[in-house]
PDB file of C-alpha atoms in Angstrom:
ATOM      1  CA  MET C   1       0.000   0.000   0.000  1.00  0.00           C
ATOM      2  CA  ASN C   2       1.132   3.554  -0.719  1.00  0.00           C
ATOM      3  CA  PRO C   3       2.602   4.965   2.555  1.00  0.00           C
ATOM      4  CA  GLN C   4       0.386   8.053   2.466  1.00  0.00           C
ATOM      5  CA  ILE C   5      -2.749   5.963   1.969  1.00  0.00           C
ATOM      6  CA  GLU C   6      -1.655   3.685   4.805  1.00  0.00           C
ATOM      7  CA  GLU C   7      -1.039   6.706   7.071  1.00  0.00           C
ATOM      8  CA  PHE C   8      -4.442   8.184   6.283  1.00  0.00           C
ATOM      9  CA  GLN C   9      -6.190   4.866   6.905  1.00  0.00           C
ATOM     10  CA  ARG C  10      -4.299   4.278  10.170  1.00  0.00           C
ATOM     11  CA  ASN C  11      -4.410   7.767  11.680  1.00  0.00           C
ATOM     12  CA  GLY C  12      -7.532   9.245  10.100  1.00  0.00           C
ATOM     13  CA  ALA C  13      -5.530  12.281   8.970  1.00  0.00           C
ATOM     14  CA  ILE C  14      -2.517  13.250   6.900  1.00  0.00           C
ATOM     15  CA  VAL C  15      -0.616  16.472   6.155  1.00  0.00           C
ATOM     16  CA  LEU C  16       0.044  17.303   2.501  1.00  0.00           C
ATOM     17  CA  ARG C  17       2.771  19.826   1.769  1.00  0.00           C
ATOM     18  CA  GLY C  18       2.591  22.288  -1.109  1.00  0.00           C
ATOM     19  CA  VAL C  19      -0.008  20.459  -3.179  1.00  0.00           C
ATOM     20  CA  PHE C  20      -2.321  23.486  -3.531  1.00  0.00           C
ATOM     21  CA  GLY C  21       0.262  26.223  -3.988  1.00  0.00           C
ATOM     22  CA  ASP C  22      -1.136  27.110  -7.412  1.00  0.00           C
ATOM     23  CA  TRP C  23      -4.661  27.440  -5.995  1.00  0.00           C
ATOM     24  CA  ILE C  24      -4.176  29.754  -3.011  1.00  0.00           C
ATOM     25  CA  GLU C  25      -4.758  33.048  -4.818  1.00  0.00           C
ATOM     26  CA  ARG C  26      -7.849  31.609  -6.502  1.00  0.00           C
ATOM     27  CA  LEU C  27      -9.215  30.443  -3.149  1.00  0.00           C
ATOM     28  CA  ARG C  28      -8.464  33.825  -1.548  1.00  0.00           C
ATOM     29  CA  GLU C  29     -10.439  35.456  -4.354  1.00  0.00           C
ATOM     30  CA  GLY C  30     -13.413  33.202  -3.645  1.00  0.00           C
ATOM     31  CA  PHE C  31     -13.029  33.693   0.085  1.00  0.00           C
ATOM     32  CA  GLU C  32     -13.315  37.460  -0.199  1.00  0.00           C
ATOM     33  CA  GLN C  33     -16.360  37.113  -2.463  1.00  0.00           C
ATOM     34  CA  ASN C  34     -17.929  34.797   0.128  1.00  0.00           C
ATOM     35  CA  LEU C  35     -17.235  37.296   2.936  1.00  0.00           C
ATOM     36  CA  ALA C  36     -18.765  40.098   0.871  1.00  0.00           C
ATOM     37  CA  GLU C  37     -21.759  37.975  -0.164  1.00  0.00           C
ATOM     38  CA  PRO C  38     -22.468  35.555   2.713  1.00  0.00           C
ATOM     39  CA  SER C  39     -25.110  32.887   2.341  1.00  0.00           C
ATOM     40  CA  ALA C  40     -28.102  32.171   4.560  1.00  0.00           C
ATOM     41  CA  PHE C  41     -25.933  29.613   6.371  1.00  0.00           C
ATOM     42  CA  ALA C  42     -23.342  32.186   7.532  1.00  0.00           C
ATOM     43  CA  ILE C  43     -22.564  32.141  11.257  1.00  0.00           C
ATOM     44  CA  GLU C  44     -20.853  34.666  13.517  1.00  0.00           C
ATOM     45  CA  ASN C  45     -19.473  32.633  16.441  1.00  0.00           C
ATOM     46  CA  VAL C  46     -18.223  35.483  18.639  1.00  0.00           C
ATOM     47  CA  GLY C  47     -20.840  36.729  21.085  1.00  0.00           C
ATOM     48  CA  ASN C  48     -21.342  40.102  22.749  1.00  0.00           C
ATOM     49  CA  GLY C  49     -18.403  41.024  24.924  1.00  0.00           C
ATOM     50  CA  GLU C  50     -16.041  38.609  23.204  1.00  0.00           C
ATOM     51  CA  GLY C  51     -13.181  39.989  21.148  1.00  0.00           C
ATOM     52  CA  GLY C  52     -12.280  39.395  17.533  1.00  0.00           C
ATOM     53  CA  ARG C  53     -14.316  37.657  14.861  1.00  0.00           C
ATOM     54  CA  PHE C  54     -14.897  33.972  14.133  1.00  0.00           C
ATOM     55  CA  PHE C  55     -16.968  33.699  10.956  1.00  0.00           C
ATOM     56  CA  GLU C  56     -17.951  30.620   8.973  1.00  0.00           C
ATOM     57  CA  ASP C  57     -20.118  29.843   5.965  1.00  0.00           C
ATOM     58  CA  TYR C  58     -20.744  26.764   3.864  1.00  0.00           C
ATOM     59  CA  CYS C  59     -22.401  25.249   0.782  1.00  0.00           C
ATOM     60  CA  ASN C  60     -21.241  28.006  -1.571  1.00  0.00           C
ATOM     61  CA  TRP C  61     -19.166  26.148  -4.160  1.00  0.00           C
ATOM     62  CA  GLN C  62     -21.909  26.200  -6.805  1.00  0.00           C
ATOM     63  CA  ARG C  63     -22.383  29.985  -6.615  1.00  0.00           C
ATOM     64  CA  ILE C  64     -18.791  31.186  -6.166  1.00  0.00           C
ATOM     65  CA  PRO C  65     -16.744  30.566  -9.329  1.00  0.00           C
ATOM     66  CA  ALA C  66     -13.387  30.237  -7.559  1.00  0.00           C
ATOM     67  CA  PHE C  67     -14.686  27.520  -5.255  1.00  0.00           C
ATOM     68  CA  GLN C  68     -16.365  25.687  -8.115  1.00  0.00           C
ATOM     69  CA  ASP C  69     -13.129  25.842 -10.059  1.00  0.00           C
ATOM     70  CA  PHE C  70     -11.272  24.299  -7.124  1.00  0.00           C
ATOM     71  CA  VAL C  71     -13.806  21.509  -6.584  1.00  0.00           C
ATOM     72  CA  LEU C  72     -13.920  20.547 -10.259  1.00  0.00           C
ATOM     73  CA  ASN C  73     -10.377  21.214 -11.444  1.00  0.00           C
ATOM     74  CA  SER C  74      -7.931  21.007  -8.536  1.00  0.00           C
ATOM     75  CA  PRO C  75      -6.301  17.681  -7.557  1.00  0.00           C
ATOM     76  CA  ALA C  76      -8.326  17.587  -4.316  1.00  0.00           C
ATOM     77  CA  ALA C  77     -10.968  15.076  -5.426  1.00  0.00           C
ATOM     78  CA  ALA C  78      -8.423  12.732  -7.037  1.00  0.00           C
ATOM     79  CA  ILE C  79      -6.223  12.767  -3.924  1.00  0.00           C
ATOM     80  CA  ALA C  80      -9.277  12.119  -1.739  1.00  0.00           C
ATOM     81  CA  GLY C  81     -10.278   9.191  -3.944  1.00  0.00           C
ATOM     82  CA  GLN C  82      -6.831   7.649  -3.595  1.00  0.00           C
ATOM     83  CA  LEU C  83      -6.699   8.141   0.184  1.00  0.00           C
ATOM     84  CA  MET C  84     -10.210   6.730   0.657  1.00  0.00           C
ATOM     85  CA  GLU C  85      -9.473   3.847  -1.752  1.00  0.00           C
ATOM     86  CA  SER C  86     -12.717   4.691  -3.513  1.00  0.00           C
ATOM     87  CA  GLN C  87     -13.756   4.067  -7.101  1.00  0.00           C
ATOM     88  CA  GLN C  88     -15.447   7.447  -7.346  1.00  0.00           C
ATOM     89  CA  VAL C  89     -15.775  10.680  -5.368  1.00  0.00           C
ATOM     90  CA  GLN C  90     -18.779  12.920  -4.776  1.00  0.00           C
ATOM     91  CA  VAL C  91     -18.473  16.453  -3.449  1.00  0.00           C
ATOM     92  CA  PHE C  92     -20.402  16.964  -0.205  1.00  0.00           C
ATOM     93  CA  HIS C  93     -19.932  20.656   0.554  1.00  0.00           C
ATOM     94  CA  ASP C  94     -17.449  23.463   1.112  1.00  0.00           C
ATOM     95  CA  HIS C  95     -16.817  25.499   4.259  1.00  0.00           C
ATOM     96  CA  ILE C  96     -14.896  28.703   4.987  1.00  0.00           C
ATOM     97  CA  LEU C  97     -13.647  29.804   8.403  1.00  0.00           C
ATOM     98  CA  VAL C  98     -11.930  33.024   9.435  1.00  0.00           C
ATOM     99  CA  LYS C  99     -10.552  34.000  12.820  1.00  0.00           C
ATOM    100  CA  GLU C 100      -9.429  37.599  12.889  1.00  0.00           C
ATOM    101  CA  PRO C 101      -6.522  38.692  15.136  1.00  0.00           C
ATOM    102  CA  GLY C 102      -7.468  38.897  18.796  1.00  0.00           C
ATOM    103  CA  THR C 103     -10.109  36.162  18.575  1.00  0.00           C
ATOM    104  CA  SER C 104      -9.916  34.058  21.711  1.00  0.00           C
ATOM    105  CA  LYS C 105     -12.896  31.820  20.904  1.00  0.00           C
ATOM    106  CA  PRO C 106     -11.725  28.289  20.093  1.00  0.00           C
ATOM    107  CA  THR C 107     -13.176  25.697  17.783  1.00  0.00           C
ATOM    108  CA  PRO C 108     -14.082  22.974  20.313  1.00  0.00           C
ATOM    109  CA  TRP C 109     -13.053  19.352  19.916  1.00  0.00           C
ATOM    110  CA  HIS C 110     -15.602  17.549  17.746  1.00  0.00           C
ATOM    111  CA  GLN C 111     -16.182  15.068  14.942  1.00  0.00           C
ATOM    112  CA  ASP C 112     -17.893  16.297  11.781  1.00  0.00           C
ATOM    113  CA  LEU C 113     -19.785  13.119  10.938  1.00  0.00           C
ATOM    114  CA  PRO C 114     -22.408  13.290  13.746  1.00  0.00           C
ATOM    115  CA  TYR C 115     -23.548  16.712  12.476  1.00  0.00           C
ATOM    116  CA  TYR C 116     -24.002  15.417   8.923  1.00  0.00           C
ATOM    117  CA  CYS C 117     -26.794  13.520   7.176  1.00  0.00           C
ATOM    118  CA  VAL C 118     -24.305  10.911   5.960  1.00  0.00           C
ATOM    119  CA  ASP C 119     -22.641   7.779   7.288  1.00  0.00           C
ATOM    120  CA  GLY C 120     -19.775   5.732   5.911  1.00  0.00           C
ATOM    121  CA  LEU C 121     -16.101   4.903   6.211  1.00  0.00           C
ATOM    122  CA  GLN C 122     -14.850   6.478   2.970  1.00  0.00           C
ATOM    123  CA  THR C 123     -14.800  10.211   3.677  1.00  0.00           C
ATOM    124  CA  ALA C 124     -12.217  12.974   3.331  1.00  0.00           C
ATOM    125  CA  SER C 125     -12.261  16.594   4.482  1.00  0.00           C
ATOM    126  CA  TYR C 126      -9.613  19.165   3.540  1.00  0.00           C
ATOM    127  CA  TRP C 127      -8.503  22.024   5.804  1.00  0.00           C
ATOM    128  CA  ILE C 128      -6.468  24.401   3.635  1.00  0.00           C
ATOM    129  CA  PRO C 129      -5.010  27.509   5.312  1.00  0.00           C
ATOM    130  CA  LEU C 130      -4.884  30.638   3.185  1.00  0.00           C
ATOM    131  CA  ASP C 131      -2.507  32.281   5.667  1.00  0.00           C
ATOM    132  CA  PRO C 132       0.525  30.844   7.496  1.00  0.00           C
ATOM    133  CA  VAL C 133      -0.500  29.081  10.718  1.00  0.00           C
ATOM    134  CA  THR C 134       1.574  28.178  13.749  1.00  0.00           C
ATOM    135  CA  ARG C 135       1.030  25.453  16.314  1.00  0.00           C
ATOM    136  CA  SER C 136      -0.871  28.021  18.411  1.00  0.00           C
ATOM    137  CA  ASN C 137      -3.659  28.584  15.846  1.00  0.00           C
ATOM    138  CA  THR C 138      -3.529  25.576  13.529  1.00  0.00           C
ATOM    139  CA  LEU C 139      -6.071  22.789  13.246  1.00  0.00           C
ATOM    140  CA  SER C 140      -5.347  19.961  15.691  1.00  0.00           C
ATOM    141  CA  VAL C 141      -6.500  16.376  15.106  1.00  0.00           C
ATOM    142  CA  VAL C 142      -6.655  13.395  17.449  1.00  0.00           C
ATOM    143  CA  LEU C 143      -4.941  10.586  15.593  1.00  0.00           C
ATOM    144  CA  GLY C 144      -6.855   7.313  15.477  1.00  0.00           C
ATOM    145  CA  SER C 145     -10.108   8.854  16.731  1.00  0.00           C
ATOM    146  CA  HIS C 146     -11.873   7.787  13.512  1.00  0.00           C
ATOM    147  CA  ARG C 147     -11.765   4.254  14.941  1.00  0.00           C
ATOM    148  CA  TRP C 148     -13.469   5.008  18.261  1.00  0.00           C
ATOM    149  CA  PRO C 149     -16.373   2.626  19.013  1.00  0.00           C
ATOM    150  CA  LYS C 150     -19.135   5.226  18.695  1.00  0.00           C
ATOM    151  CA  PRO C 151     -19.453   8.690  17.179  1.00  0.00           C
ATOM    152  CA  VAL C 152     -18.923  11.530  19.633  1.00  0.00           C
ATOM    153  CA  ARG C 153     -21.987  13.373  20.907  1.00  0.00           C
ATOM    154  CA  PRO C 154     -22.370  16.573  18.861  1.00  0.00           C
ATOM    155  CA  LYS C 155     -22.706  19.810  20.807  1.00  0.00           C
ATOM    156  CA  SER C 156     -23.828  23.313  19.938  1.00  0.00           C
ATOM    157  CA  TRP C 157     -20.687  25.446  19.808  1.00  0.00           C
ATOM    158  CA  ALA C 158     -22.522  28.469  21.185  1.00  0.00           C
ATOM    159  CA  SER C 159     -24.247  26.840  24.180  1.00  0.00           C
ATOM    160  CA  ASN C 160     -22.429  23.498  24.622  1.00  0.00           C
ATOM    161  CA  GLN C 161     -25.864  21.853  24.766  1.00  0.00           C
ATOM    162  CA  ASP C 162     -26.610  18.607  22.948  1.00  0.00           C
ATOM    163  CA  PHE C 163     -27.028  19.463  19.270  1.00  0.00           C
ATOM    164  CA  TYR C 164     -29.996  17.156  18.745  1.00  0.00           C
ATOM    165  CA  GLY C 165     -31.507  16.922  22.239  1.00  0.00           C
ATOM    166  CA  ALA C 166     -32.587  13.312  22.813  1.00  0.00           C
ATOM    167  CA  THR C 167     -30.102  10.937  21.187  1.00  0.00           C
ATOM    168  CA  ASP C 168     -31.151   7.418  22.234  1.00  0.00           C
ATOM    169  CA  ASP C 169     -32.089   4.675  19.789  1.00  0.00           C
ATOM    170  CA  HIS C 170     -35.251   2.565  19.994  1.00  0.00           C
ATOM    171  CA  THR C 171     -33.658   0.317  22.653  1.00  0.00           C
ATOM    172  CA  GLY C 172     -32.741   3.225  24.912  1.00  0.00           C
ATOM    173  CA  GLN C 173     -29.028   3.022  24.101  1.00  0.00           C
ATOM    174  CA  SER C 174     -27.234   6.277  23.362  1.00  0.00           C
ATOM    175  CA  LEU C 175     -26.307   6.823  19.735  1.00  0.00           C
ATOM    176  CA  PHE C 176     -23.180   8.709  20.797  1.00  0.00           C
ATOM    177  CA  MET C 177     -20.289   8.573  23.239  1.00  0.00           C
ATOM    178  CA  ASP C 178     -19.184  11.539  25.323  1.00  0.00           C
ATOM    179  CA  MET C 179     -16.014  13.337  24.309  1.00  0.00           C
ATOM    180  CA  PRO C 180     -13.125  12.060  26.430  1.00  0.00           C
ATOM    181  CA  ASP C 181     -10.527  14.423  27.876  1.00  0.00           C
ATOM    182  CA  VAL C 182      -8.284  14.446  24.840  1.00  0.00           C
ATOM    183  CA  ASP C 183      -6.036  17.101  26.427  1.00  0.00           C
ATOM    184  CA  ASN C 184      -4.895  14.791  29.238  1.00  0.00           C
ATOM    185  CA  GLY C 185      -1.734  13.737  27.412  1.00  0.00           C
ATOM    186  CA  GLN C 186      -2.899  10.194  26.672  1.00  0.00           C
ATOM    187  CA  TYR C 187      -4.099  10.875  23.129  1.00  0.00           C
ATOM    188  CA  PRO C 188      -1.787  11.461  20.145  1.00  0.00           C
ATOM    189  CA  ILE C 189      -2.540  14.929  18.744  1.00  0.00           C
ATOM    190  CA  LEU C 190      -1.238  16.343  15.471  1.00  0.00           C
ATOM    191  CA  SER C 191      -0.914  20.163  15.446  1.00  0.00           C
ATOM    192  CA  PRO C 192       1.169  21.039  12.388  1.00  0.00           C
ATOM    193  CA  GLU C 193       2.577  24.365  11.332  1.00  0.00           C
ATOM    194  CA  LEU C 194       1.292  25.026   7.824  1.00  0.00           C
ATOM    195  CA  GLN C 195       1.962  27.361   4.937  1.00  0.00           C
ATOM    196  CA  PRO C 196      -0.505  28.374   2.202  1.00  0.00           C
ATOM    197  CA  GLY C 197      -0.509  25.473  -0.234  1.00  0.00           C
ATOM    198  CA  ASP C 198      -0.352  22.871   2.534  1.00  0.00           C
ATOM    199  CA  ALA C 199      -3.411  20.982   3.741  1.00  0.00           C
ATOM    200  CA  ILE C 200      -4.639  18.580   6.379  1.00  0.00           C
ATOM    201  CA  VAL C 201      -6.904  15.835   5.045  1.00  0.00           C
ATOM    202  CA  PHE C 202      -8.959  13.944   7.608  1.00  0.00           C
ATOM    203  CA  ASP C 203     -11.780  11.450   7.925  1.00  0.00           C
ATOM    204  CA  PHE C 204     -15.223  12.875   8.828  1.00  0.00           C
ATOM    205  CA  ARG C 205     -14.958  10.779  12.031  1.00  0.00           C
ATOM    206  CA  THR C 206     -11.598  12.200  13.136  1.00  0.00           C
ATOM    207  CA  VAL C 207     -11.811  14.410  16.229  1.00  0.00           C
ATOM    208  CA  HIS C 208     -10.391  17.881  15.607  1.00  0.00           C
ATOM    209  CA  GLY C 209     -10.464  21.415  16.977  1.00  0.00           C
ATOM    210  CA  ALA C 210      -8.517  24.675  16.997  1.00  0.00           C
ATOM    211  CA  ALA C 211      -7.497  27.334  19.471  1.00  0.00           C
ATOM    212  CA  GLY C 212      -8.424  30.972  19.039  1.00  0.00           C
ATOM    213  CA  ASN C 213      -6.249  33.376  17.074  1.00  0.00           C
ATOM    214  CA  ASN C 214      -4.399  35.658  19.452  1.00  0.00           C
ATOM    215  CA  GLY C 215      -1.733  36.542  16.913  1.00  0.00           C
ATOM    216  CA  SER C 216      -1.479  39.669  14.758  1.00  0.00           C
ATOM    217  CA  CYS C 217      -2.558  38.077  11.454  1.00  0.00           C
ATOM    218  CA  ARG C 218      -5.922  36.754  10.326  1.00  0.00           C
ATOM    219  CA  ARG C 219      -6.370  33.025   9.930  1.00  0.00           C
ATOM    220  CA  ARG C 220      -8.431  31.995   6.924  1.00  0.00           C
ATOM    221  CA  ALA C 221      -9.109  28.371   6.085  1.00  0.00           C
ATOM    222  CA  PHE C 222     -11.008  26.752   3.223  1.00  0.00           C
ATOM    223  CA  SER C 223     -12.488  23.265   3.512  1.00  0.00           C
ATOM    224  CA  THR C 224     -14.014  20.880   1.030  1.00  0.00           C
ATOM    225  CA  ARG C 225     -15.640  17.580   1.997  1.00  0.00           C
ATOM    226  CA  PHE C 226     -15.714  14.553  -0.277  1.00  0.00           C
ATOM    227  CA  MET C 227     -17.574  11.228  -0.103  1.00  0.00           C
ATOM    228  CA  GLY C 228     -16.523   7.804  -1.367  1.00  0.00           C
ATOM    229  CA  ASP C 229     -18.259   4.635  -2.482  1.00  0.00           C
ATOM    230  CA  ASP C 230     -19.774   3.483   0.819  1.00  0.00           C
ATOM    231  CA  VAL C 231     -21.300   6.781   1.991  1.00  0.00           C
ATOM    232  CA  ARG C 232     -25.072   6.670   2.461  1.00  0.00           C
ATOM    233  CA  TYR C 233     -27.791   8.961   3.759  1.00  0.00           C
ATOM    234  CA  ILE C 234     -28.704   8.684   7.452  1.00  0.00           C
ATOM    235  CA  GLN C 235     -31.615  10.278   9.251  1.00  0.00           C
ATOM    236  CA  ARG C 236     -30.314  12.083  12.330  1.00  0.00           C
ATOM    237  CA  PRO C 237     -32.424  12.886  15.432  1.00  0.00           C
ATOM    238  CA  GLY C 238     -32.842  16.514  14.318  1.00  0.00           C
ATOM    239  CA  ARG C 239     -31.752  19.209  11.883  1.00  0.00           C
ATOM    240  CA  THR C 240     -28.270  18.493  10.580  1.00  0.00           C
ATOM    241  CA  SER C 241     -25.510  20.981   9.782  1.00  0.00           C
ATOM    242  CA  PRO C 242     -25.603  21.673   6.864  1.00  0.00           C
ATOM    243  CA  PRO C 243     -29.356  21.010   6.898  1.00  0.00           C
ATOM    244  CA  PHE C 244     -30.019  20.205   3.191  1.00  0.00           C
ATOM    245  CA  PRO C 245     -33.789  20.785   3.390  1.00  0.00           C
ATOM    246  CA  GLY C 246     -35.836  18.835   0.853  1.00  0.00           C
ATOM    247  CA  ILE C 247     -33.175  16.207   0.246  1.00  0.00           C
ATOM    248  CA  ASP C 248     -35.928  13.544   0.082  1.00  0.00           C
ATOM    249  CA  LEU C 249     -33.811  10.481   0.922  1.00  0.00           C
ATOM    250  CA  ASN C 250     -34.318   7.490   3.210  1.00  0.00           C
ATOM    251  CA  ASP C 251     -31.827   5.740   5.487  1.00  0.00           C
ATOM    252  CA  GLY C 252     -29.301   3.820   3.412  1.00  0.00           C
ATOM    253  CA  ASP C 253     -29.941   5.649   0.143  1.00  0.00           C
ATOM    254  CA  PRO C 254     -26.935   6.709  -1.949  1.00  0.00           C
ATOM    255  CA  MET C 255     -26.373  10.455  -1.884  1.00  0.00           C
ATOM    256  CA  ARG C 256     -28.168  11.973  -4.853  1.00  0.00           C
ATOM    257  CA  GLU C 257     -25.795  12.915  -7.636  1.00  0.00           C
ATOM    258  CA  ASP C 258     -27.811  15.919  -8.802  1.00  0.00           C
ATOM    259  CA  TRP C 259     -27.067  17.567  -5.435  1.00  0.00           C
ATOM    260  CA  PHE C 260     -23.665  15.983  -4.796  1.00  0.00           C
ATOM    261  CA  PRO C 261     -22.032  15.434  -8.196  1.00  0.00           C
ATOM    262  CA  VAL C 262     -19.412  12.815  -8.924  1.00  0.00           C
ATOM    263  CA  VAL C 263     -16.239  14.851  -9.454  1.00  0.00           C
ATOM    264  CA  TRP C 264     -13.695  12.048  -9.892  1.00  0.00           C
ATOM    265  CA  ARG C 265     -13.690   8.443 -11.091  1.00  0.00           C
ATOM    266  CA  ARG C 266     -10.827   5.994 -10.954  1.00  0.00           C
ATOM    267  CA  GLY C 267      -9.391   5.461 -14.399  1.00  0.00           C
TER     268      GLY C 267
END
């Protein structure tokens, strides 16, 4: 097996160096358009009395030409397909995040998959910084957490309350496990310094988070999420994030290709 594929499968995350160097200016262009023209999904995460700005938005790749260009024409989908060992790749959605200087609010430890309307083992999410990041404001990932026995209970970032409310199955067993204390030194954590052009690729099940940005430079990051062969729709206990209203699928259905196009096939 290719060593990078083996690393991704084993750890649930891998760092790629310099692979998107030719795309950074294009992504910055799209980022600024997104900031100027936010969607209905845009979120301001910093509350009254908190300093800085932590903004995010998602599901914009079909309306912002630079993001569409990246999804369709960059090597991201092909690399994801190789890492996932998938025969084809569908795009799930895109996501931008910006933490302005002086933003103390962190991105809490979480898995992405429990917030999504999908389930499966073949998933890949990119975190691509558009500005240099240090170990103090980079994305951190808990290696091997994609193999934990249950998905981690999703929480609202604003209130820390359960995202869905009741989360038991029909037998009364919890659908989720509580987040362990991953900062206790017993869990292997990857917190890489990154330059524009680098990327972290991680499984939707991999636990990750980020500190605030107390430096003097803004921290912009662009994400795209891709799905492989085994990904299927799952009905969650409540409104997912992103919500995808009107998706009209049942548990176990393949993700509809008119909403989530196939953007790469193995030759």
